[in-house]
Amino acid sequence: MRIPVKYNFRSLMVRRVSTFMTVMGIGLTVGIVVVLLAMIRGLDLTFTETGDDLNLVIVRKGAESEVTSYFAPNAYDLVRYLPGVVRDTGNEPLAVGEIVVVINLPRKDGGESNIAVRGTSEKSFLLRPEVQIVAGRKFRPGVRELIVSRSLLERVEGLDVGSEIELHGVPWTVVGLFDAGSSAYASEIWTGYTDVAQTWQRPVYSSLLLRAESAEAAESIKRRVSEDQRIQLDAFTQKEFFSNQTVSSVGLKVLATLVAVIMGVGSCFAVMNMMYGQVMSRRQEIATLRALGFRRRHIVSSFLVEALILSFFGGLTGCLLGSLFHGYSAGTSNLMSFSEIVFNFRVTPEVLSAGLAYALVVGLFGGFLPARQAATVRLVEILRQ
Amino acid sequence: MKFIRLIVKNLLRNKRRTFLTVSSIAVSVFLIATLETVLTELRNPPETPDSALRLVVRHGISMFEILPYAHRAKIARVEGVEAVIASMWFGAVYKDPSNFFASFAVDTDQFFQVYPDLQITEEEKEAFIRDRTGALVGRSLAKRFGWELGDRIFLESNTWPITVELTIQGIYDGGTDLGNTLYLHWDYFNELLKKEYGAWDTTVFFWVRVKSPDLVGSVSERIDETFRNSSFPTKTETEKGFLLSITNMLGDVQLLITSIVSVVIFAVILVAANTMAMSIRERTREIGVLKALGFRRRQVLRLLLGESLLLSLSGVVLGALPARWLYSGLNIAQITSGFISKFEVTNGTLLLCLAIGIVVGIAAAAVPAWQAARRPTVEALRSVV
């Protein structure tokens, strides 16, 4: 017969102050790990959830972001009239040539941000249905009007609708705000293609976005673009293109691993301390249990269960603490384009289960040695007072 | 202090618990020292007497804008300027995209005047200057790829649509980048880009050496003044200021690290407090005996606080000093492709860890020690643990 779990709960309650402190200690550790995982998840999802599998991004061969890509307008025409590109009602291809430049703007918390400005056209909204105007109106091309992502508004100075800002030495007007969900576009400012190309004196394209008729058409366009030696371009689905940029979270991943491993070891020691304390003060109880007929392995598993209960509640506390940060918005640098990327912390079910699993591993390692020691308590100890 | 033996004996009474607590504090302090070092390095880029004389000139709008090469001659005429070179980010990749490192195309004629802190023989200097397709590499970078003098290497660029074949003509030691950068000739680079684009003759940075430290501010102002009303305005910063603006792009990383450190400190307090509470509770009767022998409350309190401080400070010593030794042997510049050039646990960080140790020691024992000291002697003597 196994020792009832109720016994473990009661034992923990007897030393409730110690139990509480150990649970909180594990909770804080798990909390940090959950928040870091939520950040990594949020940043990665910003890239991997951007776009549609039928949308193709075409950039210069070898360019890893739109900021370092540029090609001449003749390549633009060669690509957009390829067969397999969706045509609109006027039989024009559903494709948009864009130019991306980076500007410095003052951050609200001090310092400067590098913000990507995308010169595009009306068609951009057809190709990116996730982008919606939420205030003001769309930009009109040719008159230097800007629309700004809502998420940028919280971080960068002077971007409210109606404000005038100076970019590249000339005045521009903010005429609208857009919402791009949690996609990579939520960190951008949009305006007309010619406005950027003329102001920056760069009559080139950074990228071309087009919609393929089907998955097969997308494949064949990709092949034709990358095999055409004249244009030196590469085509990716929007998802493929942005998933390259998840390299931006590499620093966070290093940080999370470092913190998780070191604090995990520290928490193991804390659990061991608590559990050794339990074993020491319950030697007589253990001997009594043995006298009642419980086997050594029952004692071992009972103490292990106790350590797991401890760490489980620690994990739960950590998940709760971590969940408070769900949706919190932060910014970092997109390491591929060196422009600022705004993302939201996402405490997803995967993040929470990882946090709990981590807590249980800590409990298991921390509980193992004390549980083994509990099994060495001999029957005669019941006689010692 | 005459009770130090008593304090030590008390700590050693339960050796395992003391060991576990000290270890738990030590690993946490190790983490704190590591994170604080990251922060210190991000906030204080390396500075040497030579690097303090270097200024970086870039476009006034952002570091993604280009400047005409003709600026070089104008900068050279500014009063107080000793030497000036154009410098262009090359974005070198060796064989595989993961083999990425810092690389710049530079004017070689005045290169060693701007970088006198690079240690290299006169013959190698001349060889690099003479060979248009020559490369100058840092010792650490050369080691990483097994390059030797005279080797021919192919490098791709992830920023420009070009590939270069270079001969290694010099290997330098030292420098603020600790030997993790590759330099090639700006002329050669420019010629390749001209072939690609038809016209080029532009650069992103100019590096300037100022004649003396007290001229740094006025030279910066004069350079920016020279170009204020041109179509290519400039922004001139010290090398240190420039590096700071790059780390600033990482956004909220500093806030994140500071928050993690605070939570870790809190977790350490919980671990230490748990131990002190356990150990003081077990000794209730002993404390009663001490008081019966004539110990004052204040003395008892001091004894217990001393024990707690010794516990936490041992953890600090065992966590912070190994961090210092461990990181002194680490080539962080190589690991981070030159992004962080040194990783050194400074005396400031050690002092911070010490301060944390004192706070933890006092916070951990405060409540249980106060209670124990206040407890009526008779009641303490009667208590059964």
mmCIF file of N, CA, C and O in Angstrom, chain A residues 15 18 21-22 24-25 28 32 36 39 60 62 64 68 70 102 104 107 111-112 114 155 168 200 202 252 255 258-259 262-263 266 269-270 272-273 276 280 330-333 337-338 373, chain B residues 16-17 20-21 23-24 27-28 30-31 34-35 58-59 61-62 64-65 97 158-161 197 235 248-252 255-256 260 263-264 266-267 270-271 273-275 277-278 281:
data_model
loop_
_atom_site.group_PDB
_atom_site.id
_atom_site.type_symbol
_atom_site.label_atom_id
_atom_site.label_comp_id
_atom_site.label_asym_id
_atom_site.label_seq_id
_atom_site.Cartn_x
_atom_site.Cartn_y
_atom_site.Cartn_z
ATOM 1 N N ARG A 15 4.980 22.729 8.670
ATOM 2 C CA ARG A 15 6.042 23.737 8.577
ATOM 3 C C ARG A 15 5.658 24.766 7.531
ATOM 4 O O ARG A 15 6.354 24.942 6.531
ATOM 5 N N SER A 18 8.266 27.562 6.303
ATOM 6 C CA SER A 18 9.309 27.013 5.441
ATOM 7 C C SER A 18 8.745 26.651 4.077
ATOM 8 O O SER A 18 9.339 26.942 3.036
ATOM 9 N N MET A 21 8.103 29.721 2.020
ATOM 10 C CA MET A 21 9.304 30.366 1.494
ATOM 11 C C MET A 21 9.909 29.553 0.358
ATOM 12 O O MET A 21 10.389 30.114 -0.632
ATOM 13 N N THR A 22 9.898 28.225 0.509
ATOM 14 C CA THR A 22 10.461 27.400 -0.559
ATOM 15 C C THR A 22 9.611 27.534 -1.821
ATOM 16 O O THR A 22 10.138 27.689 -2.930
ATOM 17 N N MET A 24 7.716 30.006 -2.699
ATOM 18 C CA MET A 24 7.916 31.331 -3.301
ATOM 19 C C MET A 24 9.265 31.403 -4.016
ATOM 20 O O MET A 24 9.376 32.013 -5.081
ATOM 21 N N GLY A 25 10.280 30.776 -3.408
ATOM 22 C CA GLY A 25 11.608 30.776 -4.037
ATOM 23 C C GLY A 25 11.560 30.113 -5.401
ATOM 24 O O GLY A 25 12.047 30.663 -6.392
ATOM 25 N N LEU A 28 9.530 32.331 -7.859
ATOM 26 C CA LEU A 28 10.241 33.462 -8.474
ATOM 27 C C LEU A 28 11.117 32.980 -9.619
ATOM 28 O O LEU A 28 11.155 33.583 -10.691
ATOM 29 N N ILE A 32 10.635 34.029 -13.565
ATOM 30 C CA ILE A 32 11.610 34.648 -14.484
ATOM 31 C C ILE A 32 11.687 33.833 -15.769
ATOM 32 O O ILE A 32 11.676 34.374 -16.873
ATOM 33 N N LEU A 36 10.828 35.067 -19.580
ATOM 34 C CA LEU A 36 11.811 35.020 -20.663
ATOM 35 C C LEU A 36 11.293 34.179 -21.828
ATOM 36 O O LEU A 36 11.432 34.561 -22.995
ATOM 37 N N MET A 39 8.801 36.111 -23.755
ATOM 38 C CA MET A 39 9.434 37.099 -24.628
ATOM 39 C C MET A 39 9.931 36.444 -25.910
ATOM 40 O O MET A 39 9.703 36.943 -27.008
ATOM 41 N N ARG A 60 16.895 40.964 -53.387
ATOM 42 C CA ARG A 60 18.187 40.712 -54.014
ATOM 43 C C ARG A 60 18.786 39.420 -53.455
ATOM 44 O O ARG A 60 18.670 39.134 -52.274
ATOM 45 N N GLY A 62 20.977 36.920 -51.709
ATOM 46 C CA GLY A 62 21.938 37.076 -50.615
ATOM 47 C C GLY A 62 21.521 38.076 -49.557
ATOM 48 O O GLY A 62 22.099 38.107 -48.487
ATOM 49 N N GLU A 64 19.544 39.499 -46.533
ATOM 50 C CA GLU A 64 18.824 38.818 -45.465
ATOM 51 C C GLU A 64 17.680 39.656 -44.910
ATOM 52 O O GLU A 64 16.911 39.198 -44.089
ATOM 53 N N THR A 68 18.747 45.696 -46.596
ATOM 54 C CA THR A 68 19.995 45.548 -47.354
ATOM 55 C C THR A 68 19.734 45.057 -48.774
ATOM 56 O O THR A 68 20.635 44.628 -49.471
ATOM 57 N N TYR A 70 18.164 45.803 -52.705
ATOM 58 C CA TYR A 70 17.753 46.841 -53.649
ATOM 59 C C TYR A 70 17.983 46.295 -55.044
ATOM 60 O O TYR A 70 18.941 45.572 -55.296
ATOM 61 N N VAL A 102 15.580 53.172 -43.274
ATOM 62 C CA VAL A 102 15.539 53.230 -41.811
ATOM 63 C C VAL A 102 15.843 54.650 -41.358
ATOM 64 O O VAL A 102 16.742 55.292 -41.879
ATOM 65 N N ASN A 104 16.056 57.473 -37.836
ATOM 66 C CA ASN A 104 16.217 57.612 -36.386
ATOM 67 C C ASN A 104 15.104 58.483 -35.838
ATOM 68 O O ASN A 104 14.889 59.578 -36.341
ATOM 69 N N ARG A 107 13.066 58.069 -28.880
ATOM 70 C CA ARG A 107 12.200 57.184 -28.111
ATOM 71 C C ARG A 107 11.611 57.931 -26.932
ATOM 72 O O ARG A 107 12.227 58.853 -26.419
ATOM 73 N N GLY A 111 16.846 58.170 -25.609
ATOM 74 C CA GLY A 111 17.561 57.418 -26.638
ATOM 75 C C GLY A 111 16.867 57.516 -27.976
ATOM 76 O O GLY A 111 15.883 58.244 -28.135
ATOM 77 N N GLU A 112 17.397 56.781 -28.938
ATOM 78 C CA GLU A 112 16.833 56.846 -30.273
ATOM 79 C C GLU A 112 16.463 55.462 -30.761
ATOM 80 O O GLU A 112 17.033 54.476 -30.342
ATOM 81 N N ASN A 114 15.690 53.077 -34.309
ATOM 82 C CA ASN A 114 15.767 52.987 -35.762
ATOM 83 C C ASN A 114 14.446 52.422 -36.242
ATOM 84 O O ASN A 114 14.091 51.293 -35.925
ATOM 85 N N ARG A 155 5.835 54.067 -28.212
ATOM 86 C CA ARG A 155 7.270 54.052 -27.943
ATOM 87 C C ARG A 155 8.012 55.267 -28.484
ATOM 88 O O ARG A 155 9.061 55.615 -27.986
ATOM 89 N N HIS A 168 14.605 63.059 -43.535
ATOM 90 C CA HIS A 168 15.547 63.334 -44.603
ATOM 91 C C HIS A 168 15.461 64.790 -45.042
ATOM 92 O O HIS A 168 15.479 65.117 -46.231
ATOM 93 N N TRP A 200 14.797 60.136 -50.921
ATOM 94 C CA TRP A 200 16.094 59.511 -50.636
ATOM 95 C C TRP A 200 16.975 59.420 -51.895
ATOM 96 O O TRP A 200 18.059 58.901 -51.832
ATOM 97 N N ARG A 202 16.703 57.385 -54.378
ATOM 98 C CA ARG A 202 17.051 55.994 -54.660
ATOM 99 C C ARG A 202 15.968 55.391 -55.551
ATOM 100 O O ARG A 202 14.976 54.868 -55.044
ATOM 101 N N LEU A 252 18.257 36.618 -26.410
ATOM 102 C CA LEU A 252 17.286 36.275 -25.366
ATOM 103 C C LEU A 252 17.368 34.796 -25.022
ATOM 104 O O LEU A 252 17.221 34.401 -23.866
ATOM 105 N N LEU A 255 20.306 34.212 -22.839
ATOM 106 C CA LEU A 255 19.995 34.726 -21.512
ATOM 107 C C LEU A 255 19.061 33.769 -20.766
ATOM 108 O O LEU A 255 19.284 33.424 -19.604
ATOM 109 N N LEU A 258 20.872 30.585 -19.675
ATOM 110 C CA LEU A 258 21.773 30.886 -18.557
ATOM 111 C C LEU A 258 20.990 30.998 -17.251
ATOM 112 O O LEU A 258 21.312 30.361 -16.241
ATOM 113 N N VAL A 259 19.937 31.813 -17.288
ATOM 114 C CA VAL A 259 19.149 32.039 -16.081
ATOM 115 C C VAL A 259 18.480 30.740 -15.633
ATOM 116 O O VAL A 259 18.509 30.381 -14.454
ATOM 117 N N ILE A 262 21.223 28.203 -14.145
ATOM 118 C CA ILE A 262 21.824 28.615 -12.870
ATOM 119 C C ILE A 262 20.782 28.692 -11.766
ATOM 120 O O ILE A 262 20.957 28.140 -10.680
ATOM 121 N N MET A 263 19.648 29.334 -12.050
ATOM 122 C CA MET A 263 18.627 29.448 -11.016
ATOM 123 C C MET A 263 18.002 28.093 -10.720
ATOM 124 O O MET A 263 17.542 27.841 -9.611
ATOM 125 N N GLY A 266 20.232 26.552 -8.231
ATOM 126 C CA GLY A 266 20.001 27.218 -6.949
ATOM 127 C C GLY A 266 18.712 26.744 -6.293
ATOM 128 O O GLY A 266 18.678 26.460 -5.089
ATOM 129 N N PHE A 269 18.970 23.285 -4.752
ATOM 130 C CA PHE A 269 19.580 23.321 -3.423
ATOM 131 C C PHE A 269 18.548 23.727 -2.380
ATOM 132 O O PHE A 269 18.510 23.188 -1.274
ATOM 133 N N ALA A 270 17.697 24.699 -2.736
ATOM 134 C CA ALA A 270 16.685 25.158 -1.790
ATOM 135 C C ALA A 270 15.700 24.035 -1.464
ATOM 136 O O ALA A 270 15.335 23.829 -0.305
ATOM 137 N N MET A 272 16.321 20.828 -1.707
ATOM 138 C CA MET A 272 17.052 19.835 -0.918
ATOM 139 C C MET A 272 17.098 20.236 0.547
ATOM 140 O O MET A 272 16.883 19.430 1.442
ATOM 141 N N ASN A 273 17.391 21.511 0.765
ATOM 142 C CA ASN A 273 17.469 22.026 2.123
ATOM 143 C C ASN A 273 16.178 21.780 2.882
ATOM 144 O O ASN A 273 16.160 21.254 3.990
ATOM 145 N N TYR A 276 15.599 17.905 3.292
ATOM 146 C CA TYR A 276 16.452 17.317 4.327
ATOM 147 C C TYR A 276 15.921 17.691 5.701
ATOM 148 O O TYR A 276 15.890 16.880 6.623
ATOM 149 N N MET A 280 14.943 15.044 8.558
ATOM 150 C CA MET A 280 15.574 15.056 9.872
ATOM 151 C C MET A 280 14.541 15.148 10.982
ATOM 152 O O MET A 280 14.624 14.447 11.986
ATOM 153 N N ALA A 330 7.280 45.225 -25.704
ATOM 154 C CA ALA A 330 8.680 45.609 -25.570
ATOM 155 C C ALA A 330 9.268 45.782 -26.955
ATOM 156 O O ALA A 330 8.688 45.366 -27.950
ATOM 157 N N GLY A 331 10.426 46.394 -27.011
ATOM 158 C CA GLY A 331 11.075 46.583 -28.303
ATOM 159 C C GLY A 331 12.510 46.133 -28.239
ATOM 160 O O GLY A 331 13.163 46.227 -27.218
ATOM 161 N N THR A 332 12.979 45.597 -29.349
ATOM 162 C CA THR A 332 14.391 45.265 -29.434
ATOM 163 C C THR A 332 14.805 45.486 -30.879
ATOM 164 O O THR A 332 14.023 45.963 -31.688
ATOM 165 N N SER A 333 16.042 45.151 -31.185
ATOM 166 C CA SER A 333 16.503 45.397 -32.534
ATOM 167 C C SER A 333 16.333 44.128 -33.360
ATOM 168 O O SER A 333 16.675 43.048 -32.921
ATOM 169 N N SER A 337 17.903 43.568 -39.809
ATOM 170 C CA SER A 337 17.765 44.862 -40.489
ATOM 171 C C SER A 337 18.217 46.012 -39.592
ATOM 172 O O SER A 337 18.269 47.143 -40.039
ATOM 173 N N PHE A 338 18.547 45.712 -38.334
ATOM 174 C CA PHE A 338 18.932 46.732 -37.370
ATOM 175 C C PHE A 338 17.876 47.802 -37.182
ATOM 176 O O PHE A 338 18.158 48.916 -36.818
ATOM 177 N N GLN A 373 17.766 9.403 1.603
ATOM 178 C CA GLN A 373 18.209 9.362 2.985
ATOM 179 C C GLN A 373 17.076 8.908 3.908
ATOM 180 O O GLN A 373 17.311 8.185 4.876
ATOM 181 N N ARG B 16 25.430 20.146 6.306
ATOM 182 C CA ARG B 16 24.781 19.969 5.017
ATOM 183 C C ARG B 16 23.892 21.158 4.689
ATOM 184 O O ARG B 16 23.879 21.667 3.577
ATOM 185 N N ARG B 17 23.158 21.610 5.716
ATOM 186 C CA ARG B 17 22.270 22.740 5.455
ATOM 187 C C ARG B 17 23.069 23.980 5.104
ATOM 188 O O ARG B 17 22.732 24.704 4.161
ATOM 189 N N LEU B 20 24.346 23.600 1.568
ATOM 190 C CA LEU B 20 23.310 23.791 0.541
ATOM 191 C C LEU B 20 22.923 25.262 0.418
ATOM 192 O O LEU B 20 22.736 25.775 -0.687
ATOM 193 N N THR B 21 22.793 25.931 1.561
ATOM 194 C CA THR B 21 22.388 27.335 1.508
ATOM 195 C C THR B 21 23.466 28.179 0.851
ATOM 196 O O THR B 21 23.193 29.000 -0.032
ATOM 197 N N SER B 23 25.737 27.208 -1.215
ATOM 198 C CA SER B 23 25.800 26.898 -2.647
ATOM 199 C C SER B 23 24.689 27.610 -3.398
ATOM 200 O O SER B 23 24.895 28.147 -4.491
ATOM 201 N N SER B 24 23.498 27.579 -2.810
ATOM 202 C CA SER B 24 22.362 28.201 -3.475
ATOM 203 C C SER B 24 22.603 29.699 -3.639
ATOM 204 O O SER B 24 22.351 30.280 -4.702
ATOM 205 N N VAL B 27 25.474 30.224 -6.418
ATOM 206 C CA VAL B 27 25.095 30.166 -7.838
ATOM 207 C C VAL B 27 24.279 31.394 -8.226
ATOM 208 O O VAL B 27 24.427 31.937 -9.322
ATOM 209 N N SER B 28 23.425 31.859 -7.305
ATOM 210 C CA SER B 28 22.628 33.043 -7.630
ATOM 211 C C SER B 28 23.517 34.265 -7.776
ATOM 212 O O SER B 28 23.315 35.088 -8.673
ATOM 213 N N PHE B 30 26.587 34.221 -8.623
ATOM 214 C CA PHE B 30 27.304 34.014 -9.882
ATOM 215 C C PHE B 30 26.480 34.578 -11.044
ATOM 216 O O PHE B 30 26.980 35.295 -11.906
ATOM 217 N N LEU B 31 25.177 34.279 -11.020
ATOM 218 C CA LEU B 31 24.291 34.778 -12.073
ATOM 219 C C LEU B 31 24.215 36.306 -12.032
ATOM 220 O O LEU B 31 24.296 36.977 -13.062
ATOM 221 N N THR B 34 27.298 37.779 -13.417
ATOM 222 C CA THR B 34 27.314 37.643 -14.876
ATOM 223 C C THR B 34 26.434 38.712 -15.531
ATOM 224 O O THR B 34 26.854 39.407 -16.450
ATOM 225 N N LEU B 35 25.205 38.836 -15.032
ATOM 226 C CA LEU B 35 24.268 39.782 -15.645
ATOM 227 C C LEU B 35 24.740 41.214 -15.462
ATOM 228 O O LEU B 35 24.649 42.036 -16.376
ATOM 229 N N ARG B 58 29.001 60.175 -39.225
ATOM 230 C CA ARG B 58 28.002 59.459 -40.026
ATOM 231 C C ARG B 58 26.938 60.442 -40.480
ATOM 232 O O ARG B 58 26.939 61.602 -40.076
ATOM 233 N N HIS B 59 26.007 59.958 -41.282
ATOM 234 C CA HIS B 59 24.935 60.803 -41.794
ATOM 235 C C HIS B 59 24.063 61.274 -40.627
ATOM 236 O O HIS B 59 23.835 60.532 -39.674
ATOM 237 N N ILE B 61 20.968 61.655 -40.355
ATOM 238 C CA ILE B 61 19.645 61.049 -40.190
ATOM 239 C C ILE B 61 19.731 59.685 -39.519
ATOM 240 O O ILE B 61 19.049 59.409 -38.542
ATOM 241 N N SER B 62 20.574 58.807 -40.039
ATOM 242 C CA SER B 62 20.736 57.517 -39.378
ATOM 243 C C SER B 62 21.982 56.866 -39.930
ATOM 244 O O SER B 62 22.555 57.324 -40.909
ATOM 245 N N PHE B 64 22.192 54.364 -41.555
ATOM 246 C CA PHE B 64 21.888 53.582 -42.752
ATOM 247 C C PHE B 64 21.953 54.445 -44.005
ATOM 248 O O PHE B 64 21.699 53.997 -45.092
ATOM 249 N N GLU B 65 22.260 55.730 -43.786
ATOM 250 C CA GLU B 65 22.354 56.655 -44.901
ATOM 251 C C GLU B 65 23.807 56.744 -45.339
ATOM 252 O O GLU B 65 24.711 56.526 -44.545
ATOM 253 N N PRO B 97 27.050 31.244 -43.523
ATOM 254 C CA PRO B 97 26.464 32.455 -42.933
ATOM 255 C C PRO B 97 26.690 32.589 -41.429
ATOM 256 O O PRO B 97 26.661 33.697 -40.896
ATOM 257 N N ASN B 158 27.100 39.932 -46.687
ATOM 258 C CA ASN B 158 25.653 39.773 -46.528
ATOM 259 C C ASN B 158 24.961 41.122 -46.656
ATOM 260 O O ASN B 158 23.770 41.242 -46.483
ATOM 261 N N THR B 159 25.737 42.176 -46.931
ATOM 262 C CA THR B 159 25.171 43.509 -47.050
ATOM 263 C C THR B 159 25.239 44.015 -48.489
ATOM 264 O O THR B 159 24.347 44.718 -48.943
ATOM 265 N N TRP B 160 26.310 43.675 -49.210
ATOM 266 C CA TRP B 160 26.508 44.147 -50.570
ATOM 267 C C TRP B 160 26.508 42.965 -51.530
ATOM 268 O O TRP B 160 26.909 41.869 -51.138
ATOM 269 N N PRO B 161 26.120 43.229 -52.785
ATOM 270 C CA PRO B 161 26.053 42.106 -53.731
ATOM 271 C C PRO B 161 27.422 41.763 -54.305
ATOM 272 O O PRO B 161 27.580 41.662 -55.504
ATOM 273 N N TYR B 197 26.897 48.924 -59.572
ATOM 274 C CA TYR B 197 25.891 49.985 -59.606
ATOM 275 C C TYR B 197 26.163 51.069 -60.638
ATOM 276 O O TYR B 197 25.379 52.005 -60.761
ATOM 277 N N LYS B 235 26.630 63.637 -38.430
ATOM 278 C CA LYS B 235 26.574 63.594 -36.977
ATOM 279 C C LYS B 235 27.894 63.000 -36.517
ATOM 280 O O LYS B 235 28.280 61.914 -36.946
ATOM 281 N N ASN B 248 22.365 50.838 -27.548
ATOM 282 C CA ASN B 248 21.068 51.406 -27.228
ATOM 283 C C ASN B 248 19.967 50.817 -28.112
ATOM 284 O O ASN B 248 18.804 50.737 -27.725
ATOM 285 N N MET B 249 20.377 50.348 -29.313
ATOM 286 C CA MET B 249 19.389 49.783 -30.232
ATOM 287 C C MET B 249 18.800 48.484 -29.713
ATOM 288 O O MET B 249 17.774 48.030 -30.175
ATOM 289 N N LEU B 250 19.504 47.860 -28.772
ATOM 290 C CA LEU B 250 18.971 46.607 -28.242
ATOM 291 C C LEU B 250 17.689 46.836 -27.450
ATOM 292 O O LEU B 250 17.035 45.904 -27.037
ATOM 293 N N GLY B 251 17.350 48.102 -27.235
ATOM 294 C CA GLY B 251 16.062 48.399 -26.632
ATOM 295 C C GLY B 251 16.001 48.046 -25.160
ATOM 296 O O GLY B 251 16.849 48.438 -24.372
ATOM 297 N N ASP B 252 14.992 47.275 -24.805
ATOM 298 C CA ASP B 252 14.670 47.063 -23.404
ATOM 299 C C ASP B 252 15.531 46.026 -22.698
ATOM 300 O O ASP B 252 15.201 45.602 -21.597
ATOM 301 N N LEU B 255 16.679 47.044 -19.140
ATOM 302 C CA LEU B 255 15.592 46.983 -18.157
ATOM 303 C C LEU B 255 15.332 45.534 -17.778
ATOM 304 O O LEU B 255 15.156 45.190 -16.609
ATOM 305 N N LEU B 256 15.337 44.652 -18.779
ATOM 306 C CA LEU B 256 15.079 43.236 -18.544
ATOM 307 C C LEU B 256 16.110 42.663 -17.580
ATOM 308 O O LEU B 256 15.768 41.994 -16.597
ATOM 309 N N ILE B 260 15.619 41.082 -13.816
ATOM 310 C CA ILE B 260 15.982 39.714 -13.445
ATOM 311 C C ILE B 260 16.850 39.738 -12.191
ATOM 312 O O ILE B 260 16.611 38.988 -11.246
ATOM 313 N N VAL B 263 14.770 40.247 -9.064
ATOM 314 C CA VAL B 263 13.995 39.074 -8.660
ATOM 315 C C VAL B 263 14.922 38.013 -8.066
ATOM 316 O O VAL B 263 14.588 37.371 -7.068
ATOM 317 N N VAL B 264 16.103 37.853 -8.665
ATOM 318 C CA VAL B 264 17.045 36.856 -8.140
ATOM 319 C C VAL B 264 17.441 37.209 -6.709
ATOM 320 O O VAL B 264 17.489 36.346 -5.832
ATOM 321 N N PHE B 266 15.712 38.742 -4.519
ATOM 322 C CA PHE B 266 14.580 38.399 -3.675
ATOM 323 C C PHE B 266 14.532 36.890 -3.399
ATOM 324 O O PHE B 266 14.308 36.457 -2.273
ATOM 325 N N ALA B 267 14.784 36.108 -4.445
ATOM 326 C CA ALA B 267 14.775 34.651 -4.283
ATOM 327 C C ALA B 267 15.880 34.215 -3.329
ATOM 328 O O ALA B 267 15.681 33.321 -2.491
ATOM 329 N N LEU B 270 14.850 34.700 0.211
ATOM 330 C CA LEU B 270 13.942 33.643 0.664
ATOM 331 C C LEU B 270 14.708 32.402 1.087
ATOM 332 O O LEU B 270 14.441 31.810 2.127
ATOM 333 N N VAL B 271 15.693 32.003 0.261
ATOM 334 C CA VAL B 271 16.468 30.798 0.577
ATOM 335 C C VAL B 271 17.202 30.972 1.897
ATOM 336 O O VAL B 271 17.133 30.121 2.795
ATOM 337 N N ALA B 273 16.609 33.147 4.286
ATOM 338 C CA ALA B 273 15.683 33.331 5.397
ATOM 339 C C ALA B 273 15.147 31.992 5.875
ATOM 340 O O ALA B 273 15.008 31.748 7.080
ATOM 341 N N ASN B 274 14.880 31.106 4.931
ATOM 342 C CA ASN B 274 14.372 29.787 5.276
ATOM 343 C C ASN B 274 15.381 29.058 6.163
ATOM 344 O O ASN B 274 15.034 28.504 7.209
ATOM 345 N N THR B 275 16.641 29.096 5.745
ATOM 346 C CA THR B 275 17.684 28.437 6.525
ATOM 347 C C THR B 275 17.800 29.034 7.912
ATOM 348 O O THR B 275 17.844 28.313 8.919
ATOM 349 N N ALA B 277 15.593 30.685 9.599
ATOM 350 C CA ALA B 277 14.403 30.400 10.394
ATOM 351 C C ALA B 277 14.482 28.988 10.956
ATOM 352 O O ALA B 277 14.233 28.756 12.147
ATOM 353 N N MET B 278 14.879 28.043 10.110
ATOM 354 C CA MET B 278 14.981 26.649 10.560
ATOM 355 C C MET B 278 15.996 26.543 11.682
ATOM 356 O O MET B 278 15.751 25.919 12.715
ATOM 357 N N ARG B 281 14.917 28.292 14.962
ATOM 358 C CA ARG B 281 13.841 27.576 15.632
ATOM 359 C C ARG B 281 14.384 26.363 16.389
ATOM 360 O O ARG B 281 14.002 26.089 17.520
#
